[in-house]
Coordinates of C-alpha atoms in Angstrom, one line a residue:
X1 CA -5.5 98.5 31.2
X2 CA -2.5 99.8 29.4
X3 CA -1.8 99.9 25.6
X4 CA 1.9 99.2 25.1
X5 CA 4.1 101.7 23.3
X6 CA 6.3 99.4 21.1
X7 CA 9.7 100.3 19.7
X8 CA 9.9 101.8 16.2
X9 CA 13.5 101.0 15.5
X10 CA 15.4 97.6 15.7
X11 CA 16.6 97.0 19.3
X12 CA 19.8 95.2 20.1
X13 CA 19.7 91.5 20.7
X14 CA 20.9 92.0 24.3
X15 CA 18.0 94.3 25.0
X16 CA 15.6 91.8 23.4
X17 CA 17.0 89.1 25.7
X18 CA 16.7 91.4 28.7
X19 CA 13.1 92.3 27.9
X20 CA 12.1 88.7 27.3
X21 CA 13.8 87.6 30.6
X22 CA 12.4 90.4 32.7
X23 CA 9.1 91.3 31.2
X24 CA 8.3 88.0 29.5
X25 CA 8.0 89.5 26.0
X26 CA 10.0 91.6 23.5
X27 CA 9.2 93.1 20.1
X28 CA 11.2 93.6 16.8
X29 CA 9.4 96.2 14.8
X30 CA 8.9 95.9 11.1
X31 CA 11.0 92.8 10.8
X32 CA 9.3 91.9 7.4
X33 CA 9.4 94.2 4.4
X34 CA 6.2 95.2 2.5
X35 CA 7.0 92.8 -0.2
X36 CA 7.4 89.9 2.2
X37 CA 4.2 90.9 4.0
X38 CA 2.3 90.9 0.7
X39 CA 3.4 87.4 -0.2
X40 CA 2.6 86.1 3.3
X41 CA -0.8 87.8 3.3
X42 CA -1.7 86.1 0.0
X43 CA -0.7 82.7 1.3
X44 CA -2.4 83.2 4.7
X45 CA -5.7 84.4 3.1
X46 CA -5.8 81.4 0.8
X47 CA -5.1 79.0 3.8
X48 CA -7.7 80.7 5.9
X49 CA -10.4 80.6 3.2
X50 CA -9.7 76.9 2.7
X51 CA -10.1 76.3 6.4
X52 CA -13.3 78.4 6.7
X53 CA -15.0 76.5 3.8
X54 CA -14.3 73.1 5.3
X55 CA -11.4 72.2 3.0
X56 CA -8.7 72.0 5.7
X57 CA -9.3 69.8 8.7
X58 CA -6.5 71.2 10.8
X59 CA -8.3 74.0 12.6
X60 CA -8.9 75.5 16.0
X61 CA -12.7 75.5 16.5
X62 CA -14.8 77.7 18.7
X63 CA -15.2 77.8 21.6
X64 CA -12.4 75.3 22.6
X65 CA -9.2 76.8 23.8
X66 CA -6.8 73.9 23.6
X67 CA -6.5 70.7 21.5
X68 CA -7.9 68.3 20.6
X69 CA -10.1 70.3 18.2
X70 CA -12.7 68.5 16.1
X71 CA -12.9 69.8 12.5
X72 CA -16.6 68.6 12.4
X73 CA -17.4 71.5 14.7
X74 CA -16.1 74.1 12.3
X75 CA -19.2 74.5 10.2
X76 CA -21.5 75.1 13.1
X77 CA -19.2 76.8 15.5
X78 CA -16.6 78.5 13.3
X79 CA -12.9 78.6 13.7
X80 CA -10.3 80.9 15.3
X81 CA -7.1 79.4 14.0
X82 CA -5.5 77.3 11.2
X83 CA -3.1 74.6 12.3
X84 CA -0.1 73.0 10.5
X85 CA 0.8 75.6 7.9
X86 CA 3.8 73.4 7.0
X87 CA 1.8 70.2 6.4
X88 CA 2.7 68.4 3.1
X89 CA -1.0 68.7 2.0
X90 CA -0.9 72.5 2.1
X91 CA -0.7 73.7 -1.5
X92 CA 2.9 74.2 -2.6
X93 CA 2.5 78.0 -3.4
X94 CA 1.3 78.7 0.1
X95 CA 3.5 76.1 1.8
X96 CA 6.6 77.6 0.2
X97 CA 5.9 81.0 1.7
X98 CA 5.4 79.5 5.1
X99 CA 8.5 77.3 4.9
X100 CA 10.6 80.3 3.9
X101 CA 9.2 82.3 6.8
X102 CA 9.7 79.5 9.4
X103 CA 13.1 78.2 8.3
X104 CA 14.5 81.5 7.0
X105 CA 17.9 82.4 8.5
X106 CA 16.8 85.8 9.6
X107 CA 14.1 84.7 12.0
X108 CA 16.0 81.6 13.2
X109 CA 19.0 83.7 13.8
X110 CA 17.0 85.8 16.3
X111 CA 15.5 82.6 17.9
X112 CA 18.9 81.1 18.3
X113 CA 20.2 84.3 19.9
X114 CA 17.3 84.4 22.4
X115 CA 17.9 80.8 23.4
X116 CA 21.6 81.0 23.9
X117 CA 22.9 79.8 27.2
X118 CA 25.5 82.6 27.6
X119 CA 24.1 85.6 29.4
X120 CA 24.6 88.9 27.6
X121 CA 24.3 92.2 29.5
X122 CA 22.2 95.0 28.1
X123 CA 25.2 97.2 27.6
X124 CA 27.2 94.6 25.7
X125 CA 28.5 95.9 22.4
X126 CA 30.3 92.8 21.2
X127 CA 29.1 89.6 19.6
X128 CA 25.4 89.3 19.6
X129 CA 25.2 92.9 20.9
X130 CA 25.9 94.0 17.4
X131 CA 22.1 94.0 17.0
X132 CA 19.2 92.2 15.4
X133 CA 20.2 92.8 11.8
X134 CA 23.7 91.5 12.4
X135 CA 22.5 88.4 14.2
X136 CA 20.0 87.6 11.5
X137 CA 22.4 88.1 8.7
X138 CA 25.2 86.2 10.3
X139 CA 23.0 83.2 11.0
X140 CA 21.4 83.4 7.5
X141 CA 24.7 83.1 5.8
X142 CA 26.4 80.7 8.2
X143 CA 26.8 77.0 7.4
X144 CA 28.5 77.1 4.0
X145 CA 31.6 76.2 5.8
X146 CA 31.1 73.3 8.3
X147 CA 33.7 74.8 10.6
X148 CA 31.5 77.9 11.1
X149 CA 28.6 76.0 12.6
X150 CA 28.3 76.1 16.3
X151 CA 26.9 73.4 18.7
X152 CA 23.9 75.7 19.3
X153 CA 23.1 75.7 15.6
X154 CA 22.9 72.0 15.7
X155 CA 20.5 72.0 18.6
X156 CA 17.5 73.8 17.0
X157 CA 14.3 71.7 16.8
X158 CA 11.3 72.2 14.5
X159 CA 8.1 72.8 16.5
X160 CA 4.9 74.4 15.4
X161 CA 3.8 77.0 12.8
X162 CA 0.1 77.9 12.9
X163 CA -2.1 80.9 12.2
X164 CA -4.6 82.9 14.4
X165 CA -7.5 84.4 12.5
X166 CA -10.7 86.4 13.0
X167 CA -13.6 84.3 14.4
X168 CA -17.2 84.7 13.3
X169 CA -18.1 86.1 16.7
X170 CA -16.2 87.7 19.6
X171 CA -14.1 85.2 21.5
X172 CA -11.7 85.3 24.4
X173 CA -9.3 82.7 25.9
X174 CA -9.1 82.1 29.6
X175 CA -6.1 83.7 31.3
X176 CA -3.4 81.1 31.3
X177 CA 0.2 80.0 31.1
X178 CA 0.8 77.8 28.1
X179 CA 3.0 75.2 29.8
X180 CA 1.4 75.1 33.3
X181 CA -2.3 74.5 33.9
X182 CA -2.5 76.6 37.1
X183 CA -6.2 76.4 37.8
X184 CA -5.9 73.7 40.4
X185 CA -2.4 74.5 41.7
X186 CA -1.5 76.0 45.0
X187 CA 0.9 78.9 45.0
X188 CA 3.7 76.6 46.2
X189 CA 3.0 74.1 43.4
X190 CA 2.9 76.8 40.8
X191 CA 6.3 78.1 42.0
X192 CA 7.7 74.6 41.8
X193 CA 6.5 74.2 38.2
X194 CA 7.9 77.6 37.3
X195 CA 11.2 76.5 38.7
X196 CA 11.4 79.3 41.2
X197 CA 13.3 77.1 43.6
X198 CA 16.1 76.3 41.1
X199 CA 19.5 78.1 41.3
X200 CA 18.6 80.2 38.3
X201 CA 15.3 81.3 40.1
X202 CA 13.1 80.0 37.3
X203 CA 13.0 77.1 34.8
X204 CA 15.0 77.9 31.6
X205 CA 12.9 77.8 28.5
X206 CA 14.4 75.7 25.8
X207 CA 12.3 77.2 23.1
X208 CA 11.1 80.6 21.7
X209 CA 7.5 81.4 20.9
X210 CA 6.4 84.2 18.7
X211 CA 3.6 86.0 16.8
X212 CA 4.0 87.6 13.4
X213 CA 0.9 89.9 12.8
X214 CA 0.2 90.5 9.1
X215 CA -2.2 93.2 10.1
X216 CA -2.4 95.4 13.2
X217 CA -3.1 93.1 16.1
X218 CA -4.2 94.0 19.7
X219 CA -5.4 90.6 20.6
X220 CA -2.5 89.5 22.9
X221 CA -2.8 90.8 26.4
X222 CA -0.3 89.9 29.1
X223 CA 1.0 90.7 32.6
X224 CA 4.7 91.7 32.3
X225 CA 6.9 89.8 34.7
X226 CA 4.3 87.2 35.6
X227 CA 6.5 84.4 34.2
X228 CA 8.9 85.0 37.1
X229 CA 6.4 84.5 40.0
X230 CA 3.3 82.6 41.0
X231 CA -0.1 84.3 40.8
X232 CA -0.6 87.1 43.3
X233 CA -3.4 86.9 45.9
X234 CA -5.4 89.5 43.9
X235 CA -5.0 87.5 40.7
X236 CA -6.0 84.3 42.5
X237 CA -9.2 86.0 43.7
X238 CA -10.1 87.6 40.4
X239 CA -9.4 84.5 38.3
X240 CA -11.4 82.3 40.7
X241 CA -14.4 84.5 40.2
X242 CA -13.9 84.8 36.4
X243 CA -11.2 83.0 34.4
X244 CA -12.0 85.5 31.6
X245 CA -11.6 88.5 33.8
X246 CA -11.8 91.7 31.7
X247 CA -9.1 93.4 33.8
X248 CA -6.1 92.2 35.8
X249 CA -3.7 94.5 37.6
X250 CA -0.8 95.6 35.4
X251 CA -2.1 93.9 32.2
X252 CA -0.8 95.3 28.9
X253 CA -2.3 95.1 25.5
X254 CA 0.4 94.4 22.9
X255 CA -0.3 96.8 20.1
X256 CA 1.5 95.0 17.3
X257 CA 1.9 96.4 13.8
X258 CA 2.1 94.5 10.5
X259 CA 5.5 92.8 10.0
X260 CA 6.5 93.0 13.7
X261 CA 7.7 89.9 15.6
X262 CA 6.5 89.5 19.2
X263 CA 8.4 87.0 21.2
X264 CA 6.9 86.0 24.5
X265 CA 7.6 83.5 27.3
X266 CA 4.9 80.9 27.2
X267 CA 4.6 81.0 31.0
X268 CA 3.8 84.7 31.1
X269 CA 0.1 85.0 32.2
X270 CA -1.8 86.1 29.1
X271 CA -5.0 85.9 27.2
X272 CA -6.2 86.4 23.7
X273 CA -9.2 88.6 22.8
X274 CA -10.7 88.2 19.3
X275 CA -12.8 91.0 17.9
X276 CA -15.0 89.6 15.1
X277 CA -15.1 93.0 13.4
X278 CA -11.3 93.4 13.2
X279 CA -9.2 91.4 10.7
X280 CA -6.7 89.2 12.4
X281 CA -4.2 87.2 10.5
X282 CA -1.3 86.4 12.7
X283 CA 1.3 83.7 12.2
X284 CA 2.0 81.9 15.5
X285 CA 5.1 79.7 15.8
X286 CA 7.7 78.3 18.1
X287 CA 11.2 76.9 17.7
X288 CA 12.9 74.6 20.2
X289 CA 16.2 73.5 21.5
X290 CA 17.1 69.8 21.9
X291 CA 18.0 70.5 25.5
X292 CA 14.2 70.7 26.2
X293 CA 14.2 66.9 25.9
X294 CA 11.1 64.7 26.0
X295 CA 9.1 67.1 28.2
X296 CA 9.1 69.8 25.5
X297 CA 8.7 67.3 22.7
X298 CA 5.5 66.0 24.5
X299 CA 4.0 69.5 24.6
X300 CA 4.6 69.9 20.8
X301 CA 3.6 66.5 19.7
X302 CA 0.2 66.8 21.4
X303 CA -0.7 69.2 18.7
X304 CA -0.4 66.4 16.0
X305 CA 2.7 67.5 14.2
X306 CA 4.2 64.1 14.6
X307 CA 1.5 62.6 12.4
X308 CA 2.9 64.2 9.2
X309 CA 6.3 65.7 9.9
X310 CA 8.3 62.8 8.4
X311 CA 6.4 63.2 5.1
X312 CA 7.3 66.9 4.8
X313 CA 9.6 67.9 1.9
X314 CA 11.3 71.3 1.8
X315 CA 10.7 72.3 -1.8
X316 CA 11.3 76.0 -2.3
X317 CA 14.1 76.3 0.3
X318 CA 17.6 77.2 -0.6
X319 CA 20.3 74.5 0.0
X320 CA 21.4 75.9 3.4
X321 CA 17.9 76.5 4.5
X322 CA 17.0 72.9 3.5
X323 CA 20.0 71.5 5.4
X324 CA 18.9 73.5 8.5
X325 CA 15.2 72.4 8.1
X326 CA 16.1 68.7 7.7
X327 CA 18.2 68.9 10.9
X328 CA 15.5 70.5 12.8
X329 CA 12.9 68.0 11.6
X330 CA 15.3 65.1 12.5
X331 CA 15.7 66.3 16.0
X332 CA 11.9 66.5 16.6
X333 CA 11.5 63.0 15.2
X334 CA 14.3 61.7 17.5
X335 CA 12.8 63.4 20.6
X336 CA 9.4 62.0 19.6
X337 CA 10.7 58.5 19.9
X338 CA 11.3 59.0 23.5
X339 CA 7.8 60.2 24.1
X340 CA 5.8 57.3 22.7
X341 CA 2.3 57.1 21.5
X342 CA 0.7 58.0 24.8
X343 CA 2.8 61.1 25.1
X344 CA 1.4 62.3 21.8
X345 CA -2.2 62.4 23.0
X346 CA -3.6 65.9 23.8
X347 CA -4.2 66.2 27.6
X348 CA -4.9 69.8 27.9
X349 CA -7.5 70.8 30.5
X350 CA -10.1 73.3 29.4

C-alpha cells in the first residue's frame, strides 16, 4: 500500500492529460481558494445535515454501493452520500454555491481540456500547454463573442453533482470499475468492454469525473494504469476471494488536500474506504461530451437526474455561465430522449 505524493504547484494541462491517460488519475492542487472553500463547506454541511435528519430523500444509504437507494433505509442504516446537489428543491443559498462550482468556467475549462480530441504532448508549450490557470481563465471568459466559441464548447453535457460524506460506521466499497461490472466477465470480455481491441487501444471516455475534497481525504484508493488493461491473474484471484480485499498489488491511496481537484478515469480499478472517525465532505461530479451518445446518457440518467433536470433554474449564475448551463442541460435532455423510460432505470449489480 502506497500513499501518493501529490503535486503542490499547478501542473500544465498536457501533464494532466498525460497522467489521466497513463495512470488513470491526475490532481490539481489547491484549485479553490480559502474563501471559496469556506462557502462550499457551509453549503455542504447544511445539505449533509438536512440529509442525515431525513429532510432530503436523495441519499446514498448504507450498505448499498450503487443505485437505486431507498431513502427509507437512511434512518436505520445511515447514509454515505448526498445526491442531486443541483436539484431545484435544494435551498437557494446552498444550490447557488453548488451551481457556481459545477458550471463555473474555471472547472469546466479544465474538463473541456481533458476531453479534447486533439492529443497534446507532455512537452507542448503552446495552446493548452500554457497551463491550468490559462485554460481555466480562457474558458471562463470565452463566449462573449459568438465567434470565439468552439464546437467543443458546444458539446459539453450536464451530468451529476453529488457529495460523499462520513458514514455513522466504517464502510468500504467493493473494488470496481464504474462503467463495467467485471465480476462475471472473462478477461477477454473485460478487454472488449474496455475497448482494448480498438485502434486507439482503449475506449475513449467522453466525460470527465472528479472529486473535490473540502477536507483532507484519503478515501479514494486506486490501481494506476488499470483502466488500460483487464484484471491481472493475481487481481482475479484476490478479488474472487474477497471483493473488499484490503490490499491489491500496486494500489495507491490518494492523499487529497482541501481544495484539490482529483480527476480519475471511471474505469480505473478503485475502491472507497470510509472512516467514521474522520470527517469526509467531498464533492463528486462528472461532466460529459455529447459524443458519448445514448450509452453515456443511460449511465447518467439511471441516477435519477432526468426526473428533475428540466425544472432546474440557474439563479445565481452570471449571464455567460447561465448560457453555458442551459446548453449543457439541453444536451442531456436531448440525449435522454434517445434512451427512453427503460434506459432510465437503475440496473447496477451489487
